Coordinates of N, CA, C and O in Angstrom, one line a residue:
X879 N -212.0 -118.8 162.0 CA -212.1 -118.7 160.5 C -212.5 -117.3 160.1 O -212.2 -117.1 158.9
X880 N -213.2 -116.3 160.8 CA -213.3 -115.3 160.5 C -212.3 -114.4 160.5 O -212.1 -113.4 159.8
X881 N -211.6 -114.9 161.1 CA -210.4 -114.0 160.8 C -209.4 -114.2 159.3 O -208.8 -113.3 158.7
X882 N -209.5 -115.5 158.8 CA -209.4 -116.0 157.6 C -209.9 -114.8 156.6 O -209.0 -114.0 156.2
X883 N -211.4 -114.6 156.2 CA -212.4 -113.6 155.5 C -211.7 -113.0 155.3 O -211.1 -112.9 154.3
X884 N -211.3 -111.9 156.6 CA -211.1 -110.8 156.8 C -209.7 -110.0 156.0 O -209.7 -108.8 155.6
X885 N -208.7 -110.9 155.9 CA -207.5 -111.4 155.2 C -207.3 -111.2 153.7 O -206.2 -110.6 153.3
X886 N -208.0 -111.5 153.0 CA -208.4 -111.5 151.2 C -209.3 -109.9 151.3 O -209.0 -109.0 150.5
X887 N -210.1 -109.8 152.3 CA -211.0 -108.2 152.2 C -209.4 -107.1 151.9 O -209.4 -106.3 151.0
X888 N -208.2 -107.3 152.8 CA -207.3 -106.4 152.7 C -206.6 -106.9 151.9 O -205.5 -107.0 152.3
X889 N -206.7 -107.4 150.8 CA -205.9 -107.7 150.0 C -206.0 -106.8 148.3 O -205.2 -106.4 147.5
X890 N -207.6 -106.9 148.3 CA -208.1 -106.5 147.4 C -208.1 -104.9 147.1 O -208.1 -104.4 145.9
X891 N -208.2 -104.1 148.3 CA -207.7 -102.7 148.1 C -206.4 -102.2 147.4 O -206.4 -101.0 147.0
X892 N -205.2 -103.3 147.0 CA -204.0 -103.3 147.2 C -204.0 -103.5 145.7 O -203.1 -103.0 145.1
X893 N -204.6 -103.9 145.4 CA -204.8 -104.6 143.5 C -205.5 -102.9 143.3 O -204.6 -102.1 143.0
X894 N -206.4 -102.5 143.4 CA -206.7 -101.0 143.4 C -205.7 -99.9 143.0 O -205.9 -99.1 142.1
X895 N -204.7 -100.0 143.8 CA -203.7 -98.9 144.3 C -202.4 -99.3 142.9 O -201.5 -98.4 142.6
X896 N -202.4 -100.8 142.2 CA -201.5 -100.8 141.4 C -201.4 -99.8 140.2 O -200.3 -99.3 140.0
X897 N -202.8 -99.6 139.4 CA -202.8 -99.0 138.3 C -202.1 -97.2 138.7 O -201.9 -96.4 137.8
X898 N -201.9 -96.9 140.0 CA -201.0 -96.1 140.2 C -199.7 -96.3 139.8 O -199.1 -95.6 139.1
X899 N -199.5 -97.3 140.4 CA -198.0 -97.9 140.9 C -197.3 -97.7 139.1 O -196.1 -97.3 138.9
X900 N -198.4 -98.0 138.0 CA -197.9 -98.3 136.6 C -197.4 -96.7 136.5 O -196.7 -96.3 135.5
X901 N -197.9 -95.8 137.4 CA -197.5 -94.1 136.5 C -196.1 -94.1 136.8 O -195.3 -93.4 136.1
X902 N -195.7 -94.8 137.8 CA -194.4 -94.7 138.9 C -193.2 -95.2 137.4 O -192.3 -94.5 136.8
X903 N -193.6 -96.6 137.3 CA -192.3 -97.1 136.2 C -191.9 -96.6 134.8 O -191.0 -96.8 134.0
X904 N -193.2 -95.6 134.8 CA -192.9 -94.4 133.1 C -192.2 -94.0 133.7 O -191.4 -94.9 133.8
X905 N -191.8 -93.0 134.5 CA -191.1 -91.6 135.2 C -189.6 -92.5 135.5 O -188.5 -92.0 135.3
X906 N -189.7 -93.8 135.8 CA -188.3 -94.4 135.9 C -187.7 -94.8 134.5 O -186.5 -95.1 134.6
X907 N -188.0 -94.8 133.7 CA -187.7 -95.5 132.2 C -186.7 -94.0 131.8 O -185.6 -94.3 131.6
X908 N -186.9 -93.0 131.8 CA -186.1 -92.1 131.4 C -184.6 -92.1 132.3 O -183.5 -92.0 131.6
X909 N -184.5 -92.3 133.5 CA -183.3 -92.4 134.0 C -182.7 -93.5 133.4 O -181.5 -93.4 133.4
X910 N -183.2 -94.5 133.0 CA -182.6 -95.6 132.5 C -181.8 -96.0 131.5 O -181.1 -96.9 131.4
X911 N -182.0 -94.8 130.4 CA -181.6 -94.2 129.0 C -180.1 -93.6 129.4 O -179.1 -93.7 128.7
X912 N -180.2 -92.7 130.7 CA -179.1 -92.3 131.0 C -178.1 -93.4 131.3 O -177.0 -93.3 130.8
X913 N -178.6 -94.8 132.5 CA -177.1 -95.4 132.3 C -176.8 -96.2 131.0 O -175.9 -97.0 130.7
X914 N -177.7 -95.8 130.2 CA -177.5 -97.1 128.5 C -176.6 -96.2 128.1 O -175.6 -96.6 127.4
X915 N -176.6 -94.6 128.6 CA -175.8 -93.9 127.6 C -173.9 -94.2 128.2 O -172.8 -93.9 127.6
X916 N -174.1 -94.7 129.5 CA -173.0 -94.6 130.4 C -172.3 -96.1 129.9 O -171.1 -96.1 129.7
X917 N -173.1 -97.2 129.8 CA -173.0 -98.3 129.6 C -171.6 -98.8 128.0 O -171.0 -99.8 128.0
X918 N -171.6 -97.8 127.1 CA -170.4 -98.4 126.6 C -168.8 -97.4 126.6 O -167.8 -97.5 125.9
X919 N -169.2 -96.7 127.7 CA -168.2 -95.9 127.9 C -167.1 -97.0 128.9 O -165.9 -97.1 128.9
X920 N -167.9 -97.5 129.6 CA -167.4 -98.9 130.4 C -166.8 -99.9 129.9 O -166.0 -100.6 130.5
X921 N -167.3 -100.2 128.1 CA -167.3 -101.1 127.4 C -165.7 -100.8 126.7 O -164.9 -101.7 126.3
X922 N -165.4 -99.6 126.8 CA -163.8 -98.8 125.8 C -162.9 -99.2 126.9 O -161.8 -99.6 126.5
X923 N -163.0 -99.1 128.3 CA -162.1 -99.3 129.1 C -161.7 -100.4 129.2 O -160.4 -100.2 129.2
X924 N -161.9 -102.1 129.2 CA -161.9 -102.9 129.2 C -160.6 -103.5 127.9 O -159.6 -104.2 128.0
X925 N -161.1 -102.7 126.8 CA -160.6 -103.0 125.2 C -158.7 -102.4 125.8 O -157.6 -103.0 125.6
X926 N -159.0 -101.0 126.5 CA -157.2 -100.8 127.1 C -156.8 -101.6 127.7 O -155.7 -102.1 127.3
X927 N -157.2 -102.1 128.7 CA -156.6 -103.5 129.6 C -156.4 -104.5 128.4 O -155.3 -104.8 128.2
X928 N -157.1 -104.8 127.8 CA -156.3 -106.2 126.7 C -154.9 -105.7 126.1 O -153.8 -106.4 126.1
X929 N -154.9 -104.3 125.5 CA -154.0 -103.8 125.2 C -152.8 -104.0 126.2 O -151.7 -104.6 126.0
X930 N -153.1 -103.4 127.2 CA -152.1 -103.4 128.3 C -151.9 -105.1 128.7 O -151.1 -105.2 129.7
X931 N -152.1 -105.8 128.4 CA -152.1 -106.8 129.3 C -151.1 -107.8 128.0 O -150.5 -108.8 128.3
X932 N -151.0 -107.4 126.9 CA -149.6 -107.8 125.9 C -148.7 -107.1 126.2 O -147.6 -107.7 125.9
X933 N -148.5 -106.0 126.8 CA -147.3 -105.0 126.4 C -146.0 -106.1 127.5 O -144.9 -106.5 127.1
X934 N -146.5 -106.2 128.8 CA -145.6 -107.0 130.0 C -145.4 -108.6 129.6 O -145.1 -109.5 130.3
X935 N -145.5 -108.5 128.5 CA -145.3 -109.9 127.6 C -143.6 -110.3 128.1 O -143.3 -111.4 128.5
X936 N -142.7 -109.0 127.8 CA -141.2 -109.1 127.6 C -141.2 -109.5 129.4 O -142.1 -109.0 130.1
X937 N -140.3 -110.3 129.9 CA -139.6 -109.9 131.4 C -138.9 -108.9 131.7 O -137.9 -108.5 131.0
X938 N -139.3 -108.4 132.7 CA -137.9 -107.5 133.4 C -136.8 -107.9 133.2 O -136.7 -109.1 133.3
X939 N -135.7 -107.3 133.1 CA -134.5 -108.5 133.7 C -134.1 -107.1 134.7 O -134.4 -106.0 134.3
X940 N -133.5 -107.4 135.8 CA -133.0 -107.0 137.0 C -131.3 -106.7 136.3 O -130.5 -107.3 135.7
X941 N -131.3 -105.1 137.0 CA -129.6 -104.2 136.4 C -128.9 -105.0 137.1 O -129.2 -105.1 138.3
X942 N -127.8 -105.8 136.4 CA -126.8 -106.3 137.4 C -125.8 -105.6 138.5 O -125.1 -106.2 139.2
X943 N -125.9 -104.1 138.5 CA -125.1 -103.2 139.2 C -126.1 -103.1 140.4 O -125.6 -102.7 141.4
X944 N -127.3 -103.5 140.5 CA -127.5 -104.0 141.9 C -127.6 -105.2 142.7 O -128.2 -105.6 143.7
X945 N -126.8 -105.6 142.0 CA -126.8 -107.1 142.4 C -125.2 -107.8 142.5 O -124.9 -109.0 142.7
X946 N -124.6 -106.9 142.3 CA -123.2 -106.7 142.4 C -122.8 -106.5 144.0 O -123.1 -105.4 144.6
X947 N -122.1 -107.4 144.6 CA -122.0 -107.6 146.0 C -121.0 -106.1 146.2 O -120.0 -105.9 145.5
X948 N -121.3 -105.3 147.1 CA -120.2 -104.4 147.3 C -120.1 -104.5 149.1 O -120.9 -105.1 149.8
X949 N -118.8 -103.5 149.4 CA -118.0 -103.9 150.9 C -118.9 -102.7 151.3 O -119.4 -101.7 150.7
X950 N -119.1 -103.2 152.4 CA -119.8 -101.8 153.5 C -118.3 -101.0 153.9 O -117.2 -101.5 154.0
X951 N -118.6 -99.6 154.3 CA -117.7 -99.0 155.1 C -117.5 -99.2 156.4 O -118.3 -100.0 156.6
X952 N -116.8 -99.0 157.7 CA -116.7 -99.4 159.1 C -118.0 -98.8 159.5 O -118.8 -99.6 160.0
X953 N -118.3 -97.9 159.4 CA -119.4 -97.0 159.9 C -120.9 -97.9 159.8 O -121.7 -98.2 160.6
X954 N -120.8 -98.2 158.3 CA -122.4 -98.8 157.7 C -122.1 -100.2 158.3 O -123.1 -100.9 158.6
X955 N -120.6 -100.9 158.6 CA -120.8 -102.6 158.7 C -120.9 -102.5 160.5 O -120.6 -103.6 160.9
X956 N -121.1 -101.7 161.3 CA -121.5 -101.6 162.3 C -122.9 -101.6 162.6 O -123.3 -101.5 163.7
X957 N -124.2 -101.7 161.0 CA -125.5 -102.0 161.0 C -125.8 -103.5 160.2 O -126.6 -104.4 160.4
X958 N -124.8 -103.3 159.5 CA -125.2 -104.3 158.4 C -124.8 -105.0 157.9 O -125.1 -105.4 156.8
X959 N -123.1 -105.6 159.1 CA -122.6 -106.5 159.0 C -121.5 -105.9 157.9 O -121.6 -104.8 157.3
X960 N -120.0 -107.2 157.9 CA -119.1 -106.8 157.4 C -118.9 -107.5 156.0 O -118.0 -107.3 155.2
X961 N -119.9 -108.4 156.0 CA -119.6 -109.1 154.2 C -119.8 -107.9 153.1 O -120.0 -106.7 153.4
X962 N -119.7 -108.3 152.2 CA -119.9 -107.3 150.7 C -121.7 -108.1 150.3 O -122.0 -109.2 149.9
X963 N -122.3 -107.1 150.8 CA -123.9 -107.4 149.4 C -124.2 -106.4 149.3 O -124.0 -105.3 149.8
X964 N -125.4 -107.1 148.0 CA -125.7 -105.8 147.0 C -126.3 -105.0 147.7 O -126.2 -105.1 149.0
X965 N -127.2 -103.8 146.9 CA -127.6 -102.2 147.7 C -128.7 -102.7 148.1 O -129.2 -102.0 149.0
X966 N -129.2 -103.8 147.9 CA -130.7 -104.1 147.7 C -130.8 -104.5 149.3 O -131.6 -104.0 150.1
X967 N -129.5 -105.9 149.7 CA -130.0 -106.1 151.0 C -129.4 -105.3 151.8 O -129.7 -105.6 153.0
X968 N -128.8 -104.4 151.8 CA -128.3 -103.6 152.4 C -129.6 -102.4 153.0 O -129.6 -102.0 154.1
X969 N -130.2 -102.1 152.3 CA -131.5 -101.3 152.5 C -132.7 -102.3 153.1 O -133.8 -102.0 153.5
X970 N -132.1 -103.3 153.0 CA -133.2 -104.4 153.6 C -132.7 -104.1 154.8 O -133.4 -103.6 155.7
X971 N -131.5 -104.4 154.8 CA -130.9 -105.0 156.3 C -131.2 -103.8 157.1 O -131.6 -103.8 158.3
X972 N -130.9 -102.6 156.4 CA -131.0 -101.0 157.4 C -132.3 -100.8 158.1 O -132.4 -100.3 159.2
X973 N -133.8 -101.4 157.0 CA -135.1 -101.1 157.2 C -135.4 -102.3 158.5 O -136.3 -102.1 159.3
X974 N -134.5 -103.3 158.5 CA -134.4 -104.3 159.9 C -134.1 -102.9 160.7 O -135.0 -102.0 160.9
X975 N -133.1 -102.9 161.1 CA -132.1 -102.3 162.4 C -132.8 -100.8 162.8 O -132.7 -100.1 163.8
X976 N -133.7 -100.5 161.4 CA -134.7 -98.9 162.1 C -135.8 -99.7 162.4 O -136.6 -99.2 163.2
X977 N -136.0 -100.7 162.1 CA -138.1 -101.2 162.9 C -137.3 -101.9 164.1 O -137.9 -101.6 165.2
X978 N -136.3 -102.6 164.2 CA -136.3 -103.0 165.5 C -136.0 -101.8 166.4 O -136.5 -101.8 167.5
X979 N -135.4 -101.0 166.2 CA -135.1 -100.0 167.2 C -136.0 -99.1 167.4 O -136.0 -98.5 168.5
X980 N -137.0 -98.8 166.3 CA -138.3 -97.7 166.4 C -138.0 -96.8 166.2 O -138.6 -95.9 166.7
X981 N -136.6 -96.6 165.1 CA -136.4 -95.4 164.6 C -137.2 -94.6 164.1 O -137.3 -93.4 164.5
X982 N -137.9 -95.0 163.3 CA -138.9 -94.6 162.0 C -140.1 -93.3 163.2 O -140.4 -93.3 164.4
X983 N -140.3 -92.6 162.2 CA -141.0 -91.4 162.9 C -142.3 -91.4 163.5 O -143.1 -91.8 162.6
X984 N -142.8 -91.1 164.9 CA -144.2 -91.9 164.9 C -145.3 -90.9 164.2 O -146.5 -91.3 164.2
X985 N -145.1 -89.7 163.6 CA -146.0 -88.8 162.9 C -145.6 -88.7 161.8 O -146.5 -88.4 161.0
X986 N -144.4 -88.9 161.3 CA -144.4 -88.6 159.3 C -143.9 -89.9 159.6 O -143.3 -89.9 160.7
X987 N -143.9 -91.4 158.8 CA -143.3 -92.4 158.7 C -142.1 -92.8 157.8 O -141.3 -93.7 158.0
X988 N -142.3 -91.6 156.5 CA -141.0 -91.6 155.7 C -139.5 -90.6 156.2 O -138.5 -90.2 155.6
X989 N -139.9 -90.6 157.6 CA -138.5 -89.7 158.1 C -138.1 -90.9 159.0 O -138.9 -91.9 159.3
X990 N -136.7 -90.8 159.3 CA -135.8 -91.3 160.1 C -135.3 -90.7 160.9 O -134.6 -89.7 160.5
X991 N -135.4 -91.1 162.5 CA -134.6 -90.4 163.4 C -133.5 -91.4 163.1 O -133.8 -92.6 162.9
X992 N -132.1 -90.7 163.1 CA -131.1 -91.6 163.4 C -130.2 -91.9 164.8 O -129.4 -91.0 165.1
X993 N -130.2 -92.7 165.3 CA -129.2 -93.2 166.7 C -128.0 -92.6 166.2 O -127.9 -91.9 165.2
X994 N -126.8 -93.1 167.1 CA -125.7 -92.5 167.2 C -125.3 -93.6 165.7 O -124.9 -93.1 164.6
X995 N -125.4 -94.7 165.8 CA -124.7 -95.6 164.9 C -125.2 -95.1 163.1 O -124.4 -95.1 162.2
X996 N -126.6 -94.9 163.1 CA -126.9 -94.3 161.9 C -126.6 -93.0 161.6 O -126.6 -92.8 160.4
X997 N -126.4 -91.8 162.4 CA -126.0 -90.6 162.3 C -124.6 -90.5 162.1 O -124.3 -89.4 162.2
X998 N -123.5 -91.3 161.8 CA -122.4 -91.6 161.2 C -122.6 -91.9 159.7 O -121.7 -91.6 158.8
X999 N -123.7 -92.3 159.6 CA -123.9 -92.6 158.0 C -124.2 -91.9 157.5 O -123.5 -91.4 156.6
X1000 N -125.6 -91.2 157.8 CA -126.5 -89.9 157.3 C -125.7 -88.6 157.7 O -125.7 -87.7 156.9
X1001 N -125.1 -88.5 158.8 CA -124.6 -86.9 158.9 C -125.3 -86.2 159.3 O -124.9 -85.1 159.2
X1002 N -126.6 -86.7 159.8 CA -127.1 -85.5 160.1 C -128.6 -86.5 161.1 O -128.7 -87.7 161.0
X1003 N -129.3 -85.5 161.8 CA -130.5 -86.8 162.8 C -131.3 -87.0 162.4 O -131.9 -87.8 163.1
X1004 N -132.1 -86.7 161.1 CA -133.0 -87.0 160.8 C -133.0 -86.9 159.4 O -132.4 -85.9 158.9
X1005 N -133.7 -88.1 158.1 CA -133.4 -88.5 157.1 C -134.7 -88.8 156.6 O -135.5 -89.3 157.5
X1006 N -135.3 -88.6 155.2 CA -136.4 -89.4 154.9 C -135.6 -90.3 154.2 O -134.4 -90.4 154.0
X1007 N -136.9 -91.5 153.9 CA -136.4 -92.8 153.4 C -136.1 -92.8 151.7 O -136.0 -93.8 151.0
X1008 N -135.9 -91.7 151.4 CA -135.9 -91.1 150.1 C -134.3 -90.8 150.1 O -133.5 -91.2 149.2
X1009 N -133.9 -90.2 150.8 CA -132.9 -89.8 150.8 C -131.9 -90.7 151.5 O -130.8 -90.1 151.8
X1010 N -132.1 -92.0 152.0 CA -131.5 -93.0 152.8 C -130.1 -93.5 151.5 O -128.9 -93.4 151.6
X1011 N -131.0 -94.0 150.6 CA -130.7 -94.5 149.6 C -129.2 -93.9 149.2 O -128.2 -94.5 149.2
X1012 N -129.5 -92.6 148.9 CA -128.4 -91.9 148.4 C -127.2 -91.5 149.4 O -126.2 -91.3 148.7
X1013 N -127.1 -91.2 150.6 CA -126.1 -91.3 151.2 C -125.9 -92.7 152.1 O -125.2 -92.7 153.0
X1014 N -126.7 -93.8 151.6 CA -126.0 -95.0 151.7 C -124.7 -95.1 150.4 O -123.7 -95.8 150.6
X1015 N -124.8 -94.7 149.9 CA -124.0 -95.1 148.4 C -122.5 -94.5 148.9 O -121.5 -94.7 148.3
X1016 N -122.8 -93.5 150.0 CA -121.1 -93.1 150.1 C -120.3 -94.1 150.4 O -119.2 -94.3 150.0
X1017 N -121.3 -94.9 151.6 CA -120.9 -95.8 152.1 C -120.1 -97.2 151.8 O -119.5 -97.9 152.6
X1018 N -120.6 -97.6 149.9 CA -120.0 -98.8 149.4 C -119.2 -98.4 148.6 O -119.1 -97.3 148.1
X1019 N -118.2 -99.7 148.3 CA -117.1 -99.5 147.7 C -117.2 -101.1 146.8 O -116.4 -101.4 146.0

């Protein structure tokens, strides 16, 4: 039980040392003013999202000129098949036949090495995925 005593003796030093502690939370009260001043600048951003969040009221509707089935050339239906579809799966289908093959570049990812079968298309060995798009289009009819 003496060790009990001894217990409350160190407790009481600690109640001492508070009326310090009170100088500590003046000196914090002034930073505090600064985020009140930050606090409705947070408050204006919020009010644009409501704004924004009427405007996408309308639907998209999707351009029917991509969605319009067109014929591959011999060259392109040697990747992507010989039916007529739109540009859309067509760039699907190409983005198939470059990940299975590991075309895609292992240091820039938006370049394309092309095989012999895609270098018929592009014209040339190497293509970004930017520019896929547009000399795909020679290719439909």
């Amino acid at each position: 039980m003496a060790t009990a005593k001894k217990a409350p003796a160190k407790k009481a030093p600690a109640k001492k040392a508070a009326p310090a502690k009170k100088a500590a939370p003046a000196k914090k009260a002034a930073p505090a003013k600064k985020v009140a001043a930050k606090a409705p600048a947070k408050k204006a951003a919020p009010a644009k999202k409501v704004a924004a969040k009427k405007a996408p009221a309308k639907k998209r509707t999707p351009n029917p000129a991509f969605m319009k089935a067109l014929t591959p050339s011999a060259a392109l239906a040697a990747v992507v098949g010989a039916l007529p579809l739109p540009r859309t799966e067509v760039v699907s289908k190409l983005w198939v036949y470059i990940k299975k093959n590991k075309l895609q570049d292992a240091v820039n990812k938006r370049m394309i090495n092309a095989d012999a079968k895609l270098k018929e298309i592009f014209g040339k060995a190497q293509v970004s995925m930017f520019e896929m798009a547009g000399l795909i289009g020679k290719h439909l009819k």
